[in-house]
mmCIF file of C-alpha atoms in Angstrom:
data_model
loop_
_atom_site.group_PDB
_atom_site.id
_atom_site.type_symbol
_atom_site.label_atom_id
_atom_site.label_comp_id
_atom_site.label_asym_id
_atom_site.label_seq_id
_atom_site.Cartn_x
_atom_site.Cartn_y
_atom_site.Cartn_z
ATOM 1 C CA GLY W 1 -13.926 -9.481 43.939
ATOM 2 C CA GLU W 2 -17.329 -7.745 44.375
ATOM 3 C CA ASN W 3 -18.557 -5.283 41.739
ATOM 4 C CA ALA W 4 -18.044 -1.512 42.478
ATOM 5 C CA SER W 5 -21.279 0.452 43.571
ATOM 6 C CA VAL W 6 -21.821 4.244 43.363
ATOM 7 C CA SER W 7 -24.895 6.193 44.635
ATOM 8 C CA THR W 8 -25.559 9.809 44.671
ATOM 9 C CA ASN W 9 -28.663 11.980 45.635
ATOM 10 C CA GLY W 10 -28.177 14.139 42.781
ATOM 11 C CA GLY W 11 -25.595 14.995 40.053
ATOM 12 C CA ASP W 12 -23.823 13.437 37.074
ATOM 13 C CA VAL W 13 -21.852 10.112 37.650
ATOM 14 C CA GLU W 14 -18.891 9.995 35.164
ATOM 15 C CA ILE W 15 -16.508 7.045 35.011
ATOM 16 C CA LYS W 16 -13.921 6.304 32.489
ATOM 17 C CA ASN W 17 -13.538 2.660 32.218
ATOM 18 C CA VAL W 18 -14.432 -0.270 34.687
ATOM 19 C CA ALA W 19 -12.747 -3.527 34.818
ATOM 20 C CA LYS W 20 -15.549 -5.424 36.406
ATOM 21 C CA GLY W 21 -19.185 -4.805 36.740
ATOM 22 C CA ILE W 22 -20.697 -1.763 38.410
ATOM 23 C CA SER W 23 -24.003 -0.785 40.132
ATOM 24 C CA VAL W 24 -24.831 3.037 39.838
ATOM 25 C CA ARG W 25 -27.829 4.858 41.334
ATOM 26 C CA THR W 26 -28.371 8.635 40.950
ATOM 27 C CA TYR W 27 -31.583 10.572 41.826
ATOM 28 C CA GLY W 28 -30.930 13.287 39.436
ATOM 29 C CA GLY W 29 -28.249 13.587 36.692
ATOM 30 C CA ASP W 30 -26.522 11.570 33.915
ATOM 31 C CA ILE W 31 -24.759 8.476 34.153
ATOM 32 C CA ARG W 32 -21.651 8.272 31.654
ATOM 33 C CA ILE W 33 -19.525 5.379 31.795
ATOM 34 C CA GLY W 34 -16.760 4.082 29.399
ATOM 35 C CA ASP W 35 -16.238 0.461 28.798
ATOM 36 C CA ILE W 36 -17.451 -2.061 31.557
ATOM 37 C CA GLY W 37 -16.097 -5.526 32.253
ATOM 38 C CA GLY W 38 -18.896 -7.303 33.786
ATOM 39 C CA ASN W 39 -22.712 -7.333 34.647
ATOM 40 C CA SER W 40 -24.015 -3.792 35.569
ATOM 41 C CA ASP W 41 -27.008 -2.127 36.832
ATOM 42 C CA LEU W 42 -27.360 1.666 36.034
ATOM 43 C CA THR W 43 -30.339 3.654 37.192
ATOM 44 C CA THR W 44 -31.054 7.527 37.221
ATOM 45 C CA TYR W 45 -34.242 9.234 38.048
ATOM 46 C CA GLY W 46 -33.653 12.078 35.792
ATOM 47 C CA GLY W 47 -30.940 12.049 33.151
ATOM 48 C CA ASP W 48 -29.355 10.083 30.332
ATOM 49 C CA VAL W 49 -27.582 6.781 30.649
ATOM 50 C CA ILE W 50 -24.679 6.491 28.263
ATOM 51 C CA THR W 51 -22.011 3.595 28.169
ATOM 52 C CA GLY W 52 -19.340 2.148 26.150
ATOM 53 C CA PHE W 53 -18.908 -1.400 25.472
ATOM 54 C CA ILE W 54 -20.200 -4.041 27.990
ATOM 55 C CA LYS W 55 -18.739 -7.557 28.520
ATOM 56 C CA GLY W 56 -21.772 -8.950 30.323
ATOM 57 C CA ASN W 57 -25.322 -8.251 31.162
ATOM 58 C CA LEU W 58 -26.612 -4.641 31.265
ATOM 59 C CA LYS W 59 -29.719 -3.101 33.007
ATOM 60 C CA MET W 60 -30.263 0.504 32.429
ATOM 61 C CA GLU W 61 -33.002 2.588 33.531
ATOM 62 C CA THR W 62 -34.041 6.381 33.521
ATOM 63 C CA TYR W 63 -37.371 7.942 34.331
ATOM 64 C CA GLY W 64 -37.272 10.529 31.443
ATOM 65 C CA CYS W 65 -34.177 10.661 29.244
ATOM 66 C CA ASN W 66 -32.079 8.833 26.788
ATOM 67 C CA LEU W 67 -30.380 5.405 26.987
ATOM 68 C CA ILE W 68 -27.259 5.032 24.710
ATOM 69 C CA LEU W 69 -25.058 1.939 24.667
ATOM 70 C CA LYS W 70 -21.960 1.448 22.191
ATOM 71 C CA GLY W 71 -22.087 -2.216 22.232
ATOM 72 C CA ALA W 72 -22.376 -5.394 24.423
ATOM 73 C CA ASP W 73 -21.682 -8.980 24.685
ATOM 74 C CA GLY W 74 -24.699 -10.408 26.692
ATOM 75 C CA THR W 75 -28.218 -9.149 27.450
ATOM 76 C CA ALA W 76 -28.863 -5.452 27.260
ATOM 77 C CA ALA W 77 -32.056 -4.442 29.217
ATOM 78 C CA GLY W 78 -33.385 -0.778 29.174
ATOM 79 C CA LYS W 79 -36.468 1.184 30.234
ATOM 80 C CA THR W 80 -37.171 4.838 29.907
ATOM 81 C CA ASN W 81 -40.490 6.703 30.394
ATOM 82 C CA GLY W 82 -39.829 9.310 27.796
ATOM 83 C CA GLY W 83 -36.631 9.417 25.836
ATOM 84 C CA ASP W 84 -34.828 7.723 22.851
ATOM 85 C CA ILE W 85 -32.973 4.177 23.114
ATOM 86 C CA ASP W 86 -29.808 3.645 20.947
ATOM 87 C CA LEU W 87 -27.994 0.442 21.406
ATOM 88 C CA GLY W 88 -25.068 -0.346 19.301
ATOM 89 C CA LYS W 89 -23.741 -3.698 18.422
ATOM 90 C CA VAL W 90 -25.326 -6.138 20.876
ATOM 91 C CA ASN W 91 -24.202 -9.865 20.605
ATOM 92 C CA GLY W 92 -26.739 -11.504 22.616
ATOM 93 C CA SER W 93 -30.175 -10.345 23.337
ATOM 94 C CA VAL W 94 -32.251 -7.185 24.311
ATOM 95 C CA ASP W 95 -35.174 -6.135 26.225
ATOM 96 C CA VAL W 96 -36.071 -2.444 25.913
ATOM 97 C CA LYS W 97 -39.052 -0.354 26.253
ATOM 98 C CA THR W 98 -39.755 3.523 26.037
ATOM 99 C CA LEU W 99 -43.060 5.046 26.589
ATOM 100 C CA SER W 100 -42.229 7.953 24.152
ATOM 101 C CA GLY W 101 -39.347 8.017 21.942
ATOM 102 C CA SER W 102 -37.521 6.269 19.008
ATOM 103 C CA VAL W 103 -35.643 2.905 19.371
ATOM 104 C CA ILE W 104 -32.648 1.864 17.345
ATOM 105 C CA VAL W 105 -31.114 -1.607 18.123
ATOM 106 C CA GLU W 106 -28.137 -3.172 16.280
ATOM 107 C CA LEU W 107 -28.513 -6.903 17.254
ATOM 108 C CA ASN W 108 -26.747 -9.986 16.491
ATOM 109 C CA PRO W 109 -28.999 -12.435 18.423
ATOM 110 C CA ALA W 110 -27.710 -15.232 20.516
ATOM 111 C CA PRO W 111 -28.916 -18.886 19.394
ATOM 112 C CA ASN W 112 -32.439 -19.441 21.063
ATOM 113 C CA SER W 113 -32.381 -16.106 22.696
ATOM 114 C CA GLU W 114 -35.517 -14.007 22.807
ATOM 115 C CA SER W 115 -35.564 -10.242 22.451
ATOM 116 C CA LYS W 116 -38.241 -7.619 22.892
ATOM 117 C CA ILE W 117 -38.284 -3.994 21.451
ATOM 118 C CA SER W 118 -41.187 -1.634 22.174
ATOM 119 C CA THR W 119 -42.122 1.950 22.087
ATOM 120 C CA ASN W 120 -45.613 3.508 22.528
ATOM 121 C CA TYR W 121 -44.901 6.591 20.513
ATOM 122 C CA GLY W 122 -41.859 6.497 18.087
ATOM 123 C CA MET W 123 -40.198 4.791 15.416
ATOM 124 C CA VAL W 124 -38.112 1.535 15.628
ATOM 125 C CA GLU W 125 -35.207 0.695 13.561
ATOM 126 C CA LEU W 126 -33.700 -2.846 13.974
ATOM 127 C CA ILE W 127 -30.608 -3.678 12.459
ATOM 128 C CA VAL W 128 -29.834 -7.502 12.135
ATOM 129 C CA PRO W 129 -26.813 -9.012 10.108
ATOM 130 C CA GLN W 130 -27.617 -11.361 7.159
ATOM 131 C CA THR W 131 -26.087 -14.247 8.936
ATOM 132 C CA ALA W 132 -28.533 -14.098 11.876
ATOM 133 C CA LYS W 133 -30.603 -17.182 12.508
ATOM 134 C CA THR W 134 -33.768 -15.645 13.853
ATOM 135 C CA ILE W 135 -37.499 -15.005 13.314
ATOM 136 C CA ILE W 136 -38.582 -11.403 13.541
ATOM 137 C CA GLU W 137 -42.262 -10.304 14.417
ATOM 138 C CA ALA W 138 -42.855 -6.662 13.810
ATOM 139 C CA LYS W 139 -46.156 -5.153 15.009
ATOM 140 C CA ILE W 140 -47.518 -1.649 14.476
ATOM 141 C CA HIS W 141 -50.655 -0.919 16.357
ATOM 142 C CA VAL W 142 -52.845 1.630 14.872
ATOM 143 C CA GLN W 143 -54.664 4.087 17.265
ATOM 144 C CA GLY W 144 -57.486 6.103 15.370
ATOM 145 C CA TYR W 145 -59.419 5.426 12.162
ATOM 146 C CA TRP W 146 -58.287 2.087 10.908
ATOM 147 C CA LYS W 147 -59.316 2.387 7.148
ATOM 148 C CA GLU W 148 -57.340 5.666 6.676
ATOM 149 C CA ASP W 149 -54.554 5.523 9.407
ATOM 150 C CA LYS W 150 -53.235 2.189 8.389
ATOM 151 C CA GLU W 151 -52.012 3.789 5.149
ATOM 152 C CA ASN W 152 -49.857 6.042 7.050
ATOM 153 C CA TYR W 153 -47.507 3.644 8.710
ATOM 154 C CA SER W 154 -45.413 0.769 7.312
ATOM 155 C CA ILE W 155 -42.924 -2.020 8.038
ATOM 156 C CA ASP W 156 -39.868 -1.490 5.642
ATOM 157 C CA SER W 157 -37.313 -4.327 5.647
ATOM 158 C CA ASP W 158 -34.187 -5.307 3.681
ATOM 159 C CA TYR W 159 -35.532 -8.797 4.049
ATOM 160 C CA LYS W 160 -38.343 -10.456 2.460
ATOM 161 C CA GLU W 161 -41.425 -11.092 4.725
ATOM 162 C CA LYS W 162 -42.578 -14.473 5.436
ATOM 163 C CA SER W 163 -46.073 -12.974 5.876
ATOM 164 C CA MET W 164 -47.694 -9.449 6.183
ATOM 165 C CA SER W 165 -51.175 -9.161 7.826
ATOM 166 C CA TYR W 166 -53.518 -6.305 8.512
ATOM 167 C CA ASP W 167 -55.773 -7.269 11.503
ATOM 168 C CA GLU W 168 -58.713 -4.655 11.329
ATOM 169 C CA LYS W 169 -60.257 -6.148 14.549
ATOM 170 C CA LYS W 170 -57.082 -5.616 16.595
ATOM 171 C CA LYS W 171 -55.870 -2.790 14.578
ATOM 172 C CA ASN W 172 -52.434 -4.283 14.011
ATOM 173 C CA ILE W 173 -50.093 -4.470 11.120
ATOM 174 C CA VAL W 174 -47.840 -7.513 11.688
ATOM 175 C CA GLY W 175 -44.781 -8.612 9.590
ATOM 176 C CA VAL W 176 -42.968 -11.829 10.048
ATOM 177 C CA TYR W 177 -39.444 -12.197 8.923
ATOM 178 C CA GLU W 178 -37.536 -15.598 8.966
ATOM 179 C CA LEU W 179 -33.749 -15.480 8.542
ATOM 180 C CA ASN W 180 -31.663 -18.513 7.780
ATOM 181 C CA GLY W 181 -34.234 -20.870 9.299
ATOM 182 C CA GLY W 182 -34.801 -19.106 12.454
ATOM 183 C CA GLY W 183 -33.376 -20.108 15.942
ATOM 184 C CA SER W 184 -33.952 -16.963 18.005
ATOM 185 C CA LYS W 185 -36.892 -14.570 18.306
ATOM 186 C CA ILE W 186 -37.051 -10.798 18.150
ATOM 187 C CA PHE W 187 -40.434 -9.183 18.837
ATOM 188 C CA VAL W 188 -40.796 -5.554 17.875
ATOM 189 C CA LYS W 189 -43.773 -3.437 18.752
ATOM 190 C CA ASN W 190 -44.825 0.249 18.448
ATOM 191 C CA VAL W 191 -47.847 2.627 17.988
ATOM 192 C CA ASN W 192 -48.640 4.628 15.117
ATOM 193 C CA ASP W 193 -45.182 5.106 13.470
ATOM 194 C CA ASN W 194 -42.831 3.192 11.128
ATOM 195 C CA ILE W 195 -40.580 0.014 11.692
ATOM 196 C CA SER W 196 -37.464 -0.463 9.761
ATOM 197 C CA ILE W 197 -35.617 -3.908 9.630
ATOM 198 C CA SER W 198 -32.221 -3.441 7.906
ATOM 199 C CA LYS W 199 -28.756 -5.128 7.241
ATOM 200 C CA THR W 200 -26.969 -1.961 8.073
ATOM 201 C CA ARG W 201 -27.419 1.141 10.217
ATOM 202 C CA LYS W 202 -29.295 3.939 8.390
ATOM 203 C CA THR W 203 -29.587 6.463 11.363
ATOM 204 C CA THR W 204 -26.595 8.306 12.589
ATOM 205 C CA LYS W 205 -25.483 7.233 15.961
ATOM 206 C CA GLU W 206 -26.097 9.578 19.016
ATOM 207 C CA LYS W 207 -23.213 10.816 20.892
#
């Protein structure tokens, strides 16, 4: 059968669990959904998007609040113009971007997948299991006076870097990490803040 569809001009959308996929669009309010059993598209023009576990691909978008996902088997894509992103255990790949906010992603990358994580203002915490076969490229762009400001930001990792470079011309700090011979790719990018790559989650989960 077809996926369910919900649209509202303003107000919160709250749904417990959905057996199949769902498409939700609201012009002002939060979207809160429990577990979802298929590919889904969730958009709000002003509010948080908060979901349980997704079996399938998920697209989330808000124009100025937070994106919070408990977990997913598939691809999780998310975009916010000003809010935090918190993705719990994703088995697959991610493509997330916030213009201003912190990003936390727990990712077990699918073979040969490509993931992108970026924020223009905020820290990034990437949690990847020791068994993952992946290459991680983490990049901090330094805006300001390079010689002094580059000392203020760092890439901290539980994994040993393959390389760490300081590109004065482009004002980038770039760390490359190869786990178990590689196989998938994860690109992490932020501006004037720290990046953490860890085996287990360090930051408390948002509710």
